[in-house]
Amino acid sequence: MSLLLLGSMYVHNGTDNPYAPMQPIQVRINEWQERQALIYTPEKPVPGKKYPLLICFHGKSIAGTDLSRIFRQGVARQLREGKKIAAVNPKDKHLYEFIVLTPLSLSWSWPPQDMEGMLDDIMRRYPVDPARIYLTGYSAGGWAVESAKTHSARLTKRIAACVTMSPPITDNPYLKRYKLVADAGIHTWYFAGEQEAYFLHNVHTFIDSTDHYRKGLTRITEFKGGHCCWQSFYNPDYRENGMSIYEWMLQYTTKN
């Protein structure tokens, strides 16, 4: 790792950064376009070490041009409130610190056709472990996760695991491509409220679409509530069957 890159990974600790502990960046989605994003990197990166990448997709109300909105919900809010996005992998018992990326979409949430370019750009610039790329999103961001993992065989194979919360339904062509997910062995932990019938139905549709090709890749948490409450589950202190969502994701790599 270059000294320049190491230096850039320390910038988020600066007191003059209004987005601390994250850092505003531009991510390239194709040859002609860039989009705004926030990124968090480990405070004391080890030269030569690769880190898991957690890409977090926002809900519809966050979309636009104001980066600060990203802190209203999700993993970015946890970082803003002082939580550490790091976890012990239940399999190897090692502590992993995450690189956290929160891209800002101009409308709705992140379109799947922009995912590949963004991922390529981030992997060129940051020390990402290519076997540990994880996706999560809530509401419209859940749609972004499900759309990304069923967009193309090449993209699907790059994703290790996902956490999808209260997602809208994806377009019909994507619903027909869950064999890609099964073949790649992507595990997904779904969340939906008992009082949000539409979103809960969507979760079961995604689970059934996966189970049709391969069982054992999905799990679901049905919570008491409506289209809300995701912040409780993004909190690293939340445990279900002894694991936070971060510990759960770390069990899986694209090499599994």
PDB file of C-alpha atoms in Angstrom:
ATOM      1  CA  MET A   1       0.000   0.000   0.000  1.00  0.00           C
ATOM      2  CA  SER A   2       1.337   3.431  -0.928  1.00  0.00           C
ATOM      3  CA  LEU A   3       2.051   6.125   1.640  1.00  0.00           C
ATOM      4  CA  LEU A   4      -0.463   8.326  -0.191  1.00  0.00           C
ATOM      5  CA  LEU A   5      -3.218   5.750   0.253  1.00  0.00           C
ATOM      6  CA  LEU A   6      -2.319   5.182   3.886  1.00  0.00           C
ATOM      7  CA  GLY A   7      -2.508   8.922   4.441  1.00  0.00           C
ATOM      8  CA  SER A   8      -5.898   9.166   2.783  1.00  0.00           C
ATOM      9  CA  MET A   9      -7.225   6.446   5.059  1.00  0.00           C
ATOM     10  CA  TYR A  10      -6.486   8.582   8.106  1.00  0.00           C
ATOM     11  CA  VAL A  11      -8.260  11.692   6.836  1.00  0.00           C
ATOM     12  CA  HIS A  12     -11.634  10.793   8.367  1.00  0.00           C
ATOM     13  CA  ASN A  13     -10.239  11.507  11.835  1.00  0.00           C
ATOM     14  CA  GLY A  14      -9.750  15.176  11.032  1.00  0.00           C
ATOM     15  CA  THR A  15     -11.763  17.584  13.140  1.00  0.00           C
ATOM     16  CA  ASP A  16     -12.565  19.797  10.119  1.00  0.00           C
ATOM     17  CA  ASN A  17     -14.519  17.027   8.396  1.00  0.00           C
ATOM     18  CA  PRO A  18     -18.303  17.601   8.768  1.00  0.00           C
ATOM     19  CA  TYR A  19     -18.922  13.979   7.792  1.00  0.00           C
ATOM     20  CA  ALA A  20     -16.611  12.425  10.387  1.00  0.00           C
ATOM     21  CA  PRO A  21     -15.925   9.639  11.022  1.00  0.00           C
ATOM     22  CA  MET A  22     -16.648   9.070   7.330  1.00  0.00           C
ATOM     23  CA  GLN A  23     -15.064  10.808   4.362  1.00  0.00           C
ATOM     24  CA  PRO A  24     -16.834  12.252   1.290  1.00  0.00           C
ATOM     25  CA  ILE A  25     -15.622  10.855  -2.024  1.00  0.00           C
ATOM     26  CA  GLN A  26     -16.666  10.642  -5.653  1.00  0.00           C
ATOM     27  CA  VAL A  27     -17.121   7.136  -7.022  1.00  0.00           C
ATOM     28  CA  ARG A  28     -16.889   6.473 -10.743  1.00  0.00           C
ATOM     29  CA  ILE A  29     -19.739   4.417 -12.182  1.00  0.00           C
ATOM     30  CA  ASN A  30     -18.607   4.516 -15.803  1.00  0.00           C
ATOM     31  CA  GLU A  31     -16.234   6.351 -18.114  1.00  0.00           C
ATOM     32  CA  TRP A  32     -18.298   9.535 -18.043  1.00  0.00           C
ATOM     33  CA  GLN A  33     -20.062   9.716 -14.660  1.00  0.00           C
ATOM     34  CA  GLU A  34     -19.320   9.894 -10.945  1.00  0.00           C
ATOM     35  CA  ARG A  35     -21.579   9.862  -7.894  1.00  0.00           C
ATOM     36  CA  GLN A  36     -21.231  11.109  -4.335  1.00  0.00           C
ATOM     37  CA  ALA A  37     -20.539   8.688  -1.508  1.00  0.00           C
ATOM     38  CA  LEU A  38     -19.269   8.485   2.044  1.00  0.00           C
ATOM     39  CA  ILE A  39     -16.592   6.003   3.044  1.00  0.00           C
ATOM     40  CA  TYR A  40     -15.236   4.818   6.367  1.00  0.00           C
ATOM     41  CA  THR A  41     -11.866   3.091   6.622  1.00  0.00           C
ATOM     42  CA  PRO A  42     -10.114   1.497   9.611  1.00  0.00           C
ATOM     43  CA  GLU A  43      -8.469   4.076  11.849  1.00  0.00           C
ATOM     44  CA  LYS A  44      -5.108   2.304  11.869  1.00  0.00           C
ATOM     45  CA  PRO A  45      -4.837   0.380   8.597  1.00  0.00           C
ATOM     46  CA  VAL A  46      -2.141  -2.264   8.386  1.00  0.00           C
ATOM     47  CA  PRO A  47       0.017  -1.961   5.257  1.00  0.00           C
ATOM     48  CA  GLY A  48      -0.703  -4.819   2.872  1.00  0.00           C
ATOM     49  CA  LYS A  49      -3.792  -5.985   4.757  1.00  0.00           C
ATOM     50  CA  LYS A  50      -7.109  -6.435   2.946  1.00  0.00           C
ATOM     51  CA  TYR A  51     -10.386  -5.486   4.638  1.00  0.00           C
ATOM     52  CA  PRO A  52     -13.998  -6.614   4.155  1.00  0.00           C
ATOM     53  CA  LEU A  53     -16.125  -4.102   2.252  1.00  0.00           C
ATOM     54  CA  LEU A  54     -19.680  -3.387   3.407  1.00  0.00           C
ATOM     55  CA  ILE A  55     -21.736  -1.424   0.864  1.00  0.00           C
ATOM     56  CA  CYS A  56     -24.828   0.172   2.388  1.00  0.00           C
ATOM     57  CA  PHE A  57     -27.802   1.337   0.318  1.00  0.00           C
ATOM     58  CA  HIS A  58     -30.217   3.992   1.570  1.00  0.00           C
ATOM     59  CA  GLY A  59     -33.986   4.382   1.410  1.00  0.00           C
ATOM     60  CA  LYS A  60     -35.908   6.607  -1.003  1.00  0.00           C
ATOM     61  CA  SER A  61     -36.122   9.623   1.340  1.00  0.00           C
ATOM     62  CA  ILE A  62     -32.310   9.927   1.416  1.00  0.00           C
ATOM     63  CA  ALA A  63     -31.865  10.184  -2.374  1.00  0.00           C
ATOM     64  CA  GLY A  64     -30.745  13.476  -3.893  1.00  0.00           C
ATOM     65  CA  THR A  65     -27.581  15.533  -3.537  1.00  0.00           C
ATOM     66  CA  ASP A  66     -27.294  16.096   0.242  1.00  0.00           C
ATOM     67  CA  LEU A  67     -24.706  13.633   1.576  1.00  0.00           C
ATOM     68  CA  SER A  68     -25.543  14.436   5.190  1.00  0.00           C
ATOM     69  CA  ARG A  69     -28.916  12.698   4.793  1.00  0.00           C
ATOM     70  CA  ILE A  70     -27.118   9.350   4.742  1.00  0.00           C
ATOM     71  CA  PHE A  71     -26.587   9.687   8.507  1.00  0.00           C
ATOM     72  CA  ARG A  72     -30.321   9.550   9.195  1.00  0.00           C
ATOM     73  CA  GLN A  73     -30.440   5.765   9.099  1.00  0.00           C
ATOM     74  CA  GLY A  74     -28.401   2.619   8.576  1.00  0.00           C
ATOM     75  CA  VAL A  75     -24.755   1.783   9.178  1.00  0.00           C
ATOM     76  CA  ALA A  76     -23.625   5.381   8.646  1.00  0.00           C
ATOM     77  CA  ARG A  77     -25.791   6.490  11.550  1.00  0.00           C
ATOM     78  CA  GLN A  78     -24.190   3.839  13.743  1.00  0.00           C
ATOM     79  CA  LEU A  79     -20.754   5.190  12.862  1.00  0.00           C
ATOM     80  CA  ARG A  80     -21.896   8.756  13.506  1.00  0.00           C
ATOM     81  CA  GLU A  81     -23.127   7.711  16.959  1.00  0.00           C
ATOM     82  CA  GLY A  82     -19.727   6.257  17.801  1.00  0.00           C
ATOM     83  CA  LYS A  83     -20.343   2.569  17.173  1.00  0.00           C
ATOM     84  CA  LYS A  84     -17.480   0.460  15.813  1.00  0.00           C
ATOM     85  CA  ILE A  85     -18.278  -1.484  12.666  1.00  0.00           C
ATOM     86  CA  ALA A  86     -15.992  -4.380  13.469  1.00  0.00           C
ATOM     87  CA  ALA A  87     -16.765  -7.936  14.481  1.00  0.00           C
ATOM     88  CA  VAL A  88     -15.283 -11.289  15.391  1.00  0.00           C
ATOM     89  CA  ASN A  89     -15.820 -13.921  12.731  1.00  0.00           C
ATOM     90  CA  PRO A  90     -17.540 -16.887  14.431  1.00  0.00           C
ATOM     91  CA  LYS A  91     -15.627 -19.286  12.186  1.00  0.00           C
ATOM     92  CA  ASP A  92     -12.003 -18.208  12.564  1.00  0.00           C
ATOM     93  CA  LYS A  93     -12.406 -16.134  15.783  1.00  0.00           C
ATOM     94  CA  HIS A  94     -10.467 -13.217  14.238  1.00  0.00           C
ATOM     95  CA  LEU A  95     -11.513  -9.573  14.584  1.00  0.00           C
ATOM     96  CA  TYR A  96     -12.346  -7.877  11.291  1.00  0.00           C
ATOM     97  CA  GLU A  97     -12.689  -4.134  10.707  1.00  0.00           C
ATOM     98  CA  PHE A  98     -14.885  -3.111   7.808  1.00  0.00           C
ATOM     99  CA  ILE A  99     -14.455  -0.564   5.081  1.00  0.00           C
ATOM    100  CA  VAL A 100     -17.957   0.938   4.899  1.00  0.00           C
ATOM    101  CA  LEU A 101     -19.198   2.572   1.691  1.00  0.00           C
ATOM    102  CA  THR A 102     -22.510   4.450   1.484  1.00  0.00           C
ATOM    103  CA  PRO A 103     -23.175   5.690  -2.063  1.00  0.00           C
ATOM    104  CA  LEU A 104     -25.789   8.395  -2.620  1.00  0.00           C
ATOM    105  CA  SER A 105     -28.281   7.870  -5.422  1.00  0.00           C
ATOM    106  CA  LEU A 106     -29.847  10.805  -7.213  1.00  0.00           C
ATOM    107  CA  SER A 107     -33.278   9.175  -6.963  1.00  0.00           C
ATOM    108  CA  TRP A 108     -34.901   6.103  -5.381  1.00  0.00           C
ATOM    109  CA  SER A 109     -31.830   4.008  -4.559  1.00  0.00           C
ATOM    110  CA  TRP A 110     -28.703   2.639  -6.191  1.00  0.00           C
ATOM    111  CA  PRO A 111     -29.410   1.218  -9.701  1.00  0.00           C
ATOM    112  CA  PRO A 112     -27.856  -2.218 -10.282  1.00  0.00           C
ATOM    113  CA  GLN A 113     -26.287  -1.192 -13.600  1.00  0.00           C
ATOM    114  CA  ASP A 114     -24.044   1.247 -11.676  1.00  0.00           C
ATOM    115  CA  MET A 115     -22.875  -1.311  -9.128  1.00  0.00           C
ATOM    116  CA  GLU A 116     -20.137  -2.955 -11.151  1.00  0.00           C
ATOM    117  CA  GLY A 117     -18.399   0.294 -12.071  1.00  0.00           C
ATOM    118  CA  MET A 118     -18.575   1.584  -8.505  1.00  0.00           C
ATOM    119  CA  LEU A 119     -17.161  -1.657  -7.143  1.00  0.00           C
ATOM    120  CA  ASP A 120     -14.294  -1.650  -9.643  1.00  0.00           C
ATOM    121  CA  ASP A 121     -13.450   1.945  -8.731  1.00  0.00           C
ATOM    122  CA  ILE A 122     -13.432   1.295  -4.974  1.00  0.00           C
ATOM    123  CA  MET A 123     -11.304  -1.814  -5.330  1.00  0.00           C
ATOM    124  CA  ARG A 124      -8.718   0.124  -7.310  1.00  0.00           C
ATOM    125  CA  ARG A 125      -8.455   2.763  -4.602  1.00  0.00           C
ATOM    126  CA  TYR A 126      -8.868   0.913  -1.299  1.00  0.00           C
ATOM    127  CA  PRO A 127      -7.474  -2.337   0.204  1.00  0.00           C
ATOM    128  CA  VAL A 128     -10.612  -4.438  -0.207  1.00  0.00           C
ATOM    129  CA  ASP A 129     -10.623  -8.183   0.313  1.00  0.00           C
ATOM    130  CA  PRO A 130     -12.284  -9.392  -2.925  1.00  0.00           C
ATOM    131  CA  ALA A 131     -13.642 -12.480  -1.149  1.00  0.00           C
ATOM    132  CA  ARG A 132     -15.473 -10.371   1.468  1.00  0.00           C
ATOM    133  CA  ILE A 133     -17.789  -7.960  -0.322  1.00  0.00           C
ATOM    134  CA  TYR A 134     -21.090  -7.587   1.535  1.00  0.00           C
ATOM    135  CA  LEU A 135     -24.260  -5.660   0.665  1.00  0.00           C
ATOM    136  CA  THR A 136     -26.966  -4.289   2.915  1.00  0.00           C
ATOM    137  CA  GLY A 137     -29.868  -1.900   2.471  1.00  0.00           C
ATOM    138  CA  TYR A 138     -33.181  -0.879   3.998  1.00  0.00           C
ATOM    139  CA  SER A 139     -36.447  -0.043   2.221  1.00  0.00           C
ATOM    140  CA  ALA A 140     -35.501   1.102  -1.315  1.00  0.00           C
ATOM    141  CA  GLY A 141     -31.958   0.138  -0.373  1.00  0.00           C
ATOM    142  CA  GLY A 142     -33.204  -3.423   0.084  1.00  0.00           C
ATOM    143  CA  TRP A 143     -34.436  -3.263  -3.502  1.00  0.00           C
ATOM    144  CA  ALA A 144     -30.909  -2.181  -4.490  1.00  0.00           C
ATOM    145  CA  VAL A 145     -29.403  -5.225  -2.769  1.00  0.00           C
ATOM    146  CA  GLU A 146     -31.785  -7.705  -4.385  1.00  0.00           C
ATOM    147  CA  SER A 147     -31.389  -6.047  -7.797  1.00  0.00           C
ATOM    148  CA  ALA A 148     -27.597  -6.049  -7.568  1.00  0.00           C
ATOM    149  CA  LYS A 149     -27.294  -9.705  -6.642  1.00  0.00           C
ATOM    150  CA  THR A 150     -29.536 -10.761  -9.549  1.00  0.00           C
ATOM    151  CA  HIS A 151     -28.257  -8.290 -12.147  1.00  0.00           C
ATOM    152  CA  SER A 152     -25.604 -10.389 -13.872  1.00  0.00           C
ATOM    153  CA  ALA A 153     -23.588 -13.553 -13.311  1.00  0.00           C
ATOM    154  CA  ARG A 154     -20.336 -11.589 -13.090  1.00  0.00           C
ATOM    155  CA  LEU A 155     -21.641  -9.258 -10.385  1.00  0.00           C
ATOM    156  CA  THR A 156     -23.388 -12.014  -8.449  1.00  0.00           C
ATOM    157  CA  LYS A 157     -20.157 -13.993  -8.146  1.00  0.00           C
ATOM    158  CA  ARG A 158     -18.458 -11.026  -6.454  1.00  0.00           C
ATOM    159  CA  ILE A 159     -20.938 -10.849  -3.536  1.00  0.00           C
ATOM    160  CA  ALA A 160     -20.306 -12.907  -0.392  1.00  0.00           C
ATOM    161  CA  ALA A 161     -23.458 -12.229   1.678  1.00  0.00           C
ATOM    162  CA  CYS A 162     -26.294  -9.729   2.086  1.00  0.00           C
ATOM    163  CA  VAL A 163     -28.586  -8.257   4.716  1.00  0.00           C
ATOM    164  CA  THR A 164     -31.850  -7.011   3.202  1.00  0.00           C
ATOM    165  CA  MET A 165     -34.384  -5.047   5.260  1.00  0.00           C
ATOM    166  CA  SER A 166     -38.008  -4.328   4.239  1.00  0.00           C
ATOM    167  CA  PRO A 167     -37.416  -4.332   0.456  1.00  0.00           C
ATOM    168  CA  PRO A 168     -39.796  -3.257  -2.319  1.00  0.00           C
ATOM    169  CA  ILE A 169     -40.248  -5.874  -5.032  1.00  0.00           C
ATOM    170  CA  THR A 170     -37.715  -5.985  -7.856  1.00  0.00           C
ATOM    171  CA  ASP A 171     -38.556  -5.946 -11.564  1.00  0.00           C
ATOM    172  CA  ASN A 172     -39.830  -9.248 -12.948  1.00  0.00           C
ATOM    173  CA  PRO A 173     -36.663 -10.108 -14.942  1.00  0.00           C
ATOM    174  CA  TYR A 174     -34.658  -9.976 -11.718  1.00  0.00           C
ATOM    175  CA  LEU A 175     -37.082 -12.297  -9.940  1.00  0.00           C
ATOM    176  CA  LYS A 176     -36.336 -14.872 -12.624  1.00  0.00           C
ATOM    177  CA  ARG A 177     -32.583 -14.782 -12.028  1.00  0.00           C
ATOM    178  CA  TYR A 178     -32.271 -16.233  -8.517  1.00  0.00           C
ATOM    179  CA  LYS A 179     -30.501 -19.252  -9.959  1.00  0.00           C
ATOM    180  CA  LEU A 180     -27.496 -16.902 -10.159  1.00  0.00           C
ATOM    181  CA  VAL A 181     -27.759 -16.375  -6.404  1.00  0.00           C
ATOM    182  CA  ALA A 182     -28.094 -20.109  -5.749  1.00  0.00           C
ATOM    183  CA  ASP A 183     -25.168 -20.988  -7.991  1.00  0.00           C
ATOM    184  CA  ALA A 184     -22.972 -18.357  -6.311  1.00  0.00           C
ATOM    185  CA  GLY A 185     -24.070 -19.480  -2.831  1.00  0.00           C
ATOM    186  CA  ILE A 186     -24.982 -15.978  -1.601  1.00  0.00           C
ATOM    187  CA  HIS A 187     -26.422 -16.098   1.920  1.00  0.00           C
ATOM    188  CA  THR A 188     -29.001 -13.419   2.786  1.00  0.00           C
ATOM    189  CA  TRP A 189     -30.491 -12.425   6.128  1.00  0.00           C
ATOM    190  CA  TYR A 190     -33.874 -10.744   5.607  1.00  0.00           C
ATOM    191  CA  PHE A 191     -35.759  -8.460   7.990  1.00  0.00           C
ATOM    192  CA  ALA A 192     -39.394  -7.364   7.700  1.00  0.00           C
ATOM    193  CA  GLY A 193     -42.088  -6.172  10.077  1.00  0.00           C
ATOM    194  CA  GLU A 194     -45.241  -8.067  10.920  1.00  0.00           C
ATOM    195  CA  GLN A 195     -47.212  -4.856  10.272  1.00  0.00           C
ATOM    196  CA  GLU A 196     -45.794  -4.139   6.797  1.00  0.00           C
ATOM    197  CA  ALA A 197     -47.595  -6.797   4.786  1.00  0.00           C
ATOM    198  CA  TYR A 198     -46.359  -5.671   1.357  1.00  0.00           C
ATOM    199  CA  PHE A 199     -42.678  -5.720   2.337  1.00  0.00           C
ATOM    200  CA  LEU A 200     -42.998  -8.945   4.316  1.00  0.00           C
ATOM    201  CA  HIS A 201     -44.597 -10.560   1.261  1.00  0.00           C
ATOM    202  CA  ASN A 202     -41.690  -9.366  -0.875  1.00  0.00           C
ATOM    203  CA  VAL A 203     -39.194 -10.969   1.502  1.00  0.00           C
ATOM    204  CA  HIS A 204     -40.985 -14.295   1.265  1.00  0.00           C
ATOM    205  CA  THR A 205     -41.024 -13.955  -2.532  1.00  0.00           C
ATOM    206  CA  PHE A 206     -37.236 -13.484  -2.558  1.00  0.00           C
ATOM    207  CA  ILE A 207     -36.752 -16.412  -0.170  1.00  0.00           C
ATOM    208  CA  ASP A 208     -38.994 -18.668  -2.267  1.00  0.00           C
ATOM    209  CA  SER A 209     -37.166 -17.588  -5.428  1.00  0.00           C
ATOM    210  CA  THR A 210     -33.865 -18.643  -3.843  1.00  0.00           C
ATOM    211  CA  ASP A 211     -35.194 -21.836  -2.262  1.00  0.00           C
ATOM    212  CA  HIS A 212     -36.529 -22.941  -5.638  1.00  0.00           C
ATOM    213  CA  TYR A 213     -32.925 -23.507  -6.703  1.00  0.00           C
ATOM    214  CA  ARG A 214     -31.106 -24.078  -3.415  1.00  0.00           C
ATOM    215  CA  LYS A 215     -32.317 -24.220   0.166  1.00  0.00           C
ATOM    216  CA  GLY A 216     -30.325 -23.084   3.197  1.00  0.00           C
ATOM    217  CA  LEU A 217     -29.106 -19.745   1.838  1.00  0.00           C
ATOM    218  CA  THR A 218     -31.697 -17.538   3.537  1.00  0.00           C
ATOM    219  CA  ARG A 219     -32.940 -16.646   6.988  1.00  0.00           C
ATOM    220  CA  ILE A 220     -35.623 -14.197   8.113  1.00  0.00           C
ATOM    221  CA  THR A 221     -36.341 -12.033  11.134  1.00  0.00           C
ATOM    222  CA  GLU A 222     -39.966 -10.948  11.402  1.00  0.00           C
ATOM    223  CA  PHE A 223     -40.140  -8.147  13.947  1.00  0.00           C
ATOM    224  CA  LYS A 224     -43.084  -6.514  15.660  1.00  0.00           C
ATOM    225  CA  GLY A 225     -43.510  -3.250  13.799  1.00  0.00           C
ATOM    226  CA  GLY A 226     -44.181  -1.621  10.478  1.00  0.00           C
ATOM    227  CA  HIS A 227     -41.914  -0.017   7.902  1.00  0.00           C
ATOM    228  CA  CYS A 228     -39.394   1.081  10.491  1.00  0.00           C
ATOM    229  CA  CYS A 229     -37.017  -0.018  13.205  1.00  0.00           C
ATOM    230  CA  TRP A 230     -34.019  -0.982  11.041  1.00  0.00           C
ATOM    231  CA  GLN A 231     -31.715   1.046  13.231  1.00  0.00           C
ATOM    232  CA  SER A 232     -32.162  -1.513  15.978  1.00  0.00           C
ATOM    233  CA  PHE A 233     -30.769  -4.262  13.755  1.00  0.00           C
ATOM    234  CA  TYR A 234     -27.879  -2.207  12.374  1.00  0.00           C
ATOM    235  CA  ASN A 235     -26.697  -1.629  15.934  1.00  0.00           C
ATOM    236  CA  PRO A 236     -23.634  -3.867  16.471  1.00  0.00           C
ATOM    237  CA  ASP A 237     -25.006  -4.704  19.929  1.00  0.00           C
ATOM    238  CA  TYR A 238     -28.070  -6.414  18.414  1.00  0.00           C
ATOM    239  CA  ARG A 239     -27.792 -10.195  18.618  1.00  0.00           C
ATOM    240  CA  GLU A 240     -29.888 -13.000  17.245  1.00  0.00           C
ATOM    241  CA  ASN A 241     -28.795 -16.578  17.860  1.00  0.00           C
ATOM    242  CA  GLY A 242     -25.695 -15.045  19.424  1.00  0.00           C
ATOM    243  CA  MET A 243     -24.636 -13.032  16.351  1.00  0.00           C
ATOM    244  CA  SER A 244     -24.889  -9.475  15.084  1.00  0.00           C
ATOM    245  CA  ILE A 245     -25.487  -8.977  11.370  1.00  0.00           C
ATOM    246  CA  TYR A 246     -21.775  -8.121  11.021  1.00  0.00           C
ATOM    247  CA  GLU A 247     -20.626 -11.333  12.702  1.00  0.00           C
ATOM    248  CA  TRP A 248     -23.109 -13.291  10.628  1.00  0.00           C
ATOM    249  CA  MET A 249     -21.853 -11.850   7.316  1.00  0.00           C
ATOM    250  CA  LEU A 250     -18.221 -12.569   8.135  1.00  0.00           C
ATOM    251  CA  GLN A 251     -18.926 -16.308   8.135  1.00  0.00           C
ATOM    252  CA  TYR A 252     -19.256 -16.155   4.363  1.00  0.00           C
ATOM    253  CA  THR A 253     -16.833 -15.460   1.546  1.00  0.00           C
ATOM    254  CA  THR A 254     -17.039 -15.870  -2.189  1.00  0.00           C
ATOM    255  CA  LYS A 255     -14.630 -18.769  -1.774  1.00  0.00           C
ATOM    256  CA  ASN A 256     -17.201 -20.792   0.210  1.00  0.00           C
TER     257      ASN A 256
END
